[in-house]
Amino acid sequence: MAEPTGPSSEEAASFTWGGQRARPRKKIERSPITGQTFLKPPGSGGTKWPQTSISVDISCCEDCNIYLLDVSHQVQISDCHNCRIVVGPCRGSVFLLDSTNCRVAVAAKQLRVRDCRDCSFHIFAPTHESAVVETSKNLTFGCWNVAYPQLGAQFA
């Protein structure tokens, strides 16, 4: 039996996670996911389907733990507050938008931060120019400090 070339629609949907962001023009109120854990273990995405560009979208979370421990193509995290976020090797960019008081560990080609405050970052990036910060306050940066099984193979 041939192995599938990419994720099923159900598996693909599992790479989008979070609550509902406010959209005032459409009269939609913000309804965050609170106190949850989101885990994508090694072998759940980019290493399972290396020919597929796995993008992850996480939004509107409070007091959550978010662990993306597999290779991804792009990650967007928005409107998260008081969260712990770990992003394993990302071939492209990781975007963190409109978030506060988050602790973030990221291994990516590029980290982009916009409209965030009171966040700490531990990053692994190819150059010092790989972190781009726009209109944010009270951010701290340090070295990547994460280890888990299969991380070395993912970096390779």
XYZ file of C-alpha atoms in Angstrom:
156
model
C 0.000 0.000 0.000
C 1.407 3.393 -1.012
C 2.010 5.978 1.679
C -0.104 9.163 1.322
C 1.762 12.115 -0.201
C 0.357 14.622 2.268
C -1.906 15.044 5.277
C -5.600 14.218 5.081
C -7.999 17.145 5.456
C -8.497 16.200 9.120
C -4.740 16.118 9.745
C -4.238 19.406 7.868
C -6.920 21.050 10.026
C -4.983 20.021 13.135
C -2.285 22.563 12.211
C -4.746 25.415 12.808
C -5.602 25.888 16.457
C -7.020 28.504 18.774
C -10.005 30.616 19.630
C -11.822 33.329 17.701
C -10.213 36.736 17.280
C -12.401 39.807 17.599
C -13.666 41.291 14.336
C -15.548 44.478 15.305
C -16.765 45.258 11.774
C -18.396 41.836 11.594
C -19.631 42.113 15.209
C -17.649 39.019 16.242
C -16.387 39.052 19.820
C -13.088 37.592 20.934
C -13.399 34.115 22.459
C -9.985 32.738 23.426
C -8.969 29.199 24.225
C -7.753 29.223 27.830
C -5.514 26.870 29.801
C -5.048 24.297 27.026
C -2.007 22.485 25.643
C -1.322 22.140 21.914
C 1.299 19.519 20.996
C 2.650 18.492 17.610
C 5.265 15.828 18.467
C 8.225 14.841 16.281
C 7.000 13.013 13.180
C 3.586 14.701 13.063
C 4.167 17.111 10.193
C 7.190 18.135 8.156
C 9.205 15.003 8.890
C 6.200 12.772 8.159
C 5.513 14.488 4.807
C 8.840 16.110 3.814
C 7.536 17.056 0.369
C 4.624 19.038 1.891
C 4.850 22.630 3.161
C 3.300 22.442 6.616
C 2.063 25.830 7.851
C 0.794 26.269 11.389
C -1.675 28.959 12.454
C -2.372 29.530 16.146
C -4.481 32.405 17.394
C -6.349 33.757 20.378
C -4.922 31.716 23.265
C -4.530 32.599 26.938
C -2.519 30.741 29.578
C -1.741 27.946 27.093
C 1.280 25.749 26.408
C 2.035 25.392 22.710
C 4.658 22.870 21.532
C 5.441 22.479 17.817
C 8.152 19.843 17.971
C 8.398 19.004 14.288
C 9.636 20.687 11.141
C 7.263 23.263 9.661
C 7.329 25.602 6.687
C 5.796 28.670 8.330
C 4.203 29.453 11.691
C 1.900 32.334 12.572
C 0.967 32.944 16.192
C -1.335 35.856 16.975
C -3.275 37.316 19.882
C -1.734 35.018 22.512
C -1.366 36.101 26.128
C 0.532 34.502 29.024
C 1.520 31.495 26.904
C 4.576 29.268 26.709
C 5.433 28.583 23.068
C 8.088 26.243 21.631
C 8.593 26.107 17.855
C 10.967 23.450 16.540
C 12.879 23.954 13.280
C 10.960 26.130 10.843
C 12.223 26.334 7.253
C 10.696 29.779 6.765
C 9.380 32.488 9.045
C 7.744 32.444 12.432
C 5.418 35.417 12.960
C 4.338 36.470 16.459
C 1.714 39.223 16.413
C -0.363 41.134 18.959
C 0.762 39.046 21.941
C 1.715 39.833 25.535
C 3.645 38.166 28.332
C 4.653 35.083 26.344
C 7.792 32.941 26.733
C 8.858 31.813 23.290
C 11.593 29.434 22.069
C 11.996 29.470 18.276
C 14.321 27.798 15.775
C 13.644 29.442 12.423
C 15.129 30.999 9.329
C 13.462 34.238 10.433
C 11.515 35.453 13.481
C 9.186 38.413 12.952
C 7.620 40.112 15.973
C 5.011 42.863 15.695
C 2.880 44.632 18.296
C 4.054 42.420 21.159
C 5.019 43.409 24.682
C 6.561 41.865 27.768
C 7.701 38.728 25.918
C 10.930 36.739 26.204
C 12.507 34.918 23.270
C 15.102 32.155 23.065
C 16.042 31.867 19.422
C 18.145 29.742 17.096
C 18.589 31.581 13.801
C 21.170 31.609 10.989
C 22.231 35.265 11.510
C 21.715 38.104 13.954
C 19.592 39.779 11.268
C 17.088 36.918 11.342
C 15.026 38.549 14.115
C 12.850 41.443 12.951
C 11.016 43.479 15.593
C 8.347 46.060 14.791
C 6.376 48.307 17.182
C 6.911 46.145 20.271
C 7.918 46.898 23.875
C 9.807 45.209 26.711
C 11.175 42.212 24.820
C 14.148 40.133 25.957
C 16.246 37.799 23.793
C 18.472 34.853 24.622
C 19.941 31.711 23.099
C 17.920 28.642 22.125
C 17.522 26.455 25.207
C 15.343 23.540 24.089
C 16.124 19.858 23.616
C 13.897 16.926 22.741
C 14.284 13.551 20.974
C 14.834 13.807 17.195
C 15.754 17.520 17.320
C 19.230 16.864 15.862
C 17.743 14.995 12.901
C 15.234 17.806 12.330
C 18.019 20.402 12.197
C 19.859 18.253 9.646
